[in-house]
Short mmCIF file of C-alpha atoms in Angstrom, two decimals:
data_model
loop_
_atom_site.label_atom_id
_atom_site.label_comp_id
_atom_site.label_asym_id
_atom_site.label_seq_id
_atom_site.Cartn_x
_atom_site.Cartn_y
_atom_site.Cartn_z
CA UNK A 1 95.67 54.15 116.98
CA UNK A 2 92.78 55.17 114.74
CA UNK A 3 91.60 57.67 117.34
CA UNK A 4 94.99 59.34 117.46
CA UNK A 5 94.85 60.00 113.72
CA UNK A 6 91.34 61.39 114.02
CA UNK A 7 92.41 63.67 116.86
CA UNK A 8 95.50 64.87 114.95
CA UNK A 9 93.47 65.59 111.83
CA UNK A 10 90.89 67.47 113.89
CA UNK A 11 93.62 69.56 115.52
CA UNK A 12 95.21 70.32 112.15
CA UNK A 13 91.89 71.34 110.59
CA UNK A 14 91.10 73.56 113.56
CA UNK A 15 94.51 75.21 113.29
CA UNK A 16 94.03 75.79 109.58
CA UNK A 17 90.63 77.38 110.20
CA UNK A 18 92.13 79.69 112.82
CA UNK A 19 94.89 80.73 110.40
CA UNK A 20 92.37 81.40 107.63
CA UNK A 21 90.25 83.45 110.00
CA UNK A 22 93.26 85.49 111.10
CA UNK A 23 94.30 86.11 107.50
CA UNK A 24 90.81 87.31 106.58
CA UNK A 25 90.74 89.63 109.58
CA UNK A 26 94.14 91.11 108.69
CA UNK A 27 93.17 91.57 105.03
CA UNK A 28 89.97 93.30 106.09
CA UNK A 29 91.91 95.72 108.28
CA UNK A 30 94.41 96.41 105.52
CA UNK A 31 91.61 97.10 103.05
CA UNK A 32 90.07 99.60 105.46
CA UNK A 33 93.45 101.31 105.90
CA UNK A 34 93.93 101.44 102.11
CA UNK A 35 90.47 102.95 101.64
CA UNK A 36 90.97 105.45 104.47
CA UNK A 37 94.26 106.77 103.11
CA UNK A 38 93.10 106.41 99.47
CA UNK A 39 96.16 104.37 98.56
CA UNK A 40 95.95 102.99 95.03
CA UNK A 41 96.31 99.23 94.73
CA UNK A 42 99.53 97.99 93.24
CA UNK A 43 98.69 96.84 89.74
CA UNK A 44 102.08 95.43 88.90
CA UNK A 45 101.11 92.18 90.60
CA UNK A 46 98.72 91.50 87.73
CA UNK A 47 101.49 91.44 85.13
CA UNK A 48 102.28 87.86 84.23
CA UNK A 49 105.16 86.71 82.06
CA UNK A 50 102.97 86.40 78.95
CA UNK A 51 101.78 90.00 79.24
CA UNK A 52 105.30 91.23 79.96
CA UNK A 53 106.63 89.45 76.86
CA UNK A 54 103.84 90.95 74.75
CA UNK A 55 104.64 94.43 76.07
CA UNK A 56 108.34 93.98 75.35
CA UNK A 57 107.51 92.90 71.80
CA UNK A 58 105.35 96.00 71.28
CA UNK A 59 108.10 98.25 72.65
CA UNK A 60 110.66 96.63 70.32
CA UNK A 61 108.30 97.33 67.41
CA UNK A 62 108.17 101.01 68.48
CA UNK A 63 104.52 100.66 69.53
CA UNK A 64 104.82 102.12 73.01
CA UNK A 65 101.35 103.67 72.91
CA UNK A 66 99.79 100.28 72.14
CA UNK A 67 101.85 98.71 74.92
CA UNK A 68 100.66 101.33 77.41
CA UNK A 69 97.04 100.89 76.31
CA UNK A 70 97.29 97.09 76.58
CA UNK A 71 98.81 97.36 80.05
CA UNK A 72 96.10 99.76 81.21
CA UNK A 73 93.33 97.57 79.80
CA UNK A 74 94.62 94.45 81.54
CA UNK A 75 95.69 95.90 84.89
CA UNK A 76 93.64 99.06 85.32
CA UNK A 77 96.80 101.10 85.90
CA UNK A 78 96.71 104.85 85.68
CA UNK A 79 98.31 106.39 82.59
CA UNK A 80 101.44 107.67 84.32
CA UNK A 81 102.05 104.38 86.14
CA UNK A 82 101.59 102.38 82.91
CA UNK A 83 103.87 104.72 80.95
CA UNK A 84 106.57 104.45 83.62
CA UNK A 85 106.31 100.67 83.58
CA UNK A 86 106.52 100.46 79.77
CA UNK A 87 109.46 102.91 79.77
CA UNK A 88 111.27 100.63 82.22
CA UNK A 89 111.09 97.64 79.86
#
């Protein structure tokens, strides 16, 4: 019975390693495609709830410029993208 558990764990670990390897290969290909077509990375994924709340507070205080600057500093967004995001709040 002990050997069955060892075999199952070995199979699971091997499967996990294969999945990780496949994910890394796919990410590498996607990064090359992004670089080739000069596609900017999506920065909105870096906006957590705390940052969003802070930006909303700044907008409510009529400090849109500060909100845009804060967003650009944290995410690295371009000016137009950051302005559009802040305007959408």
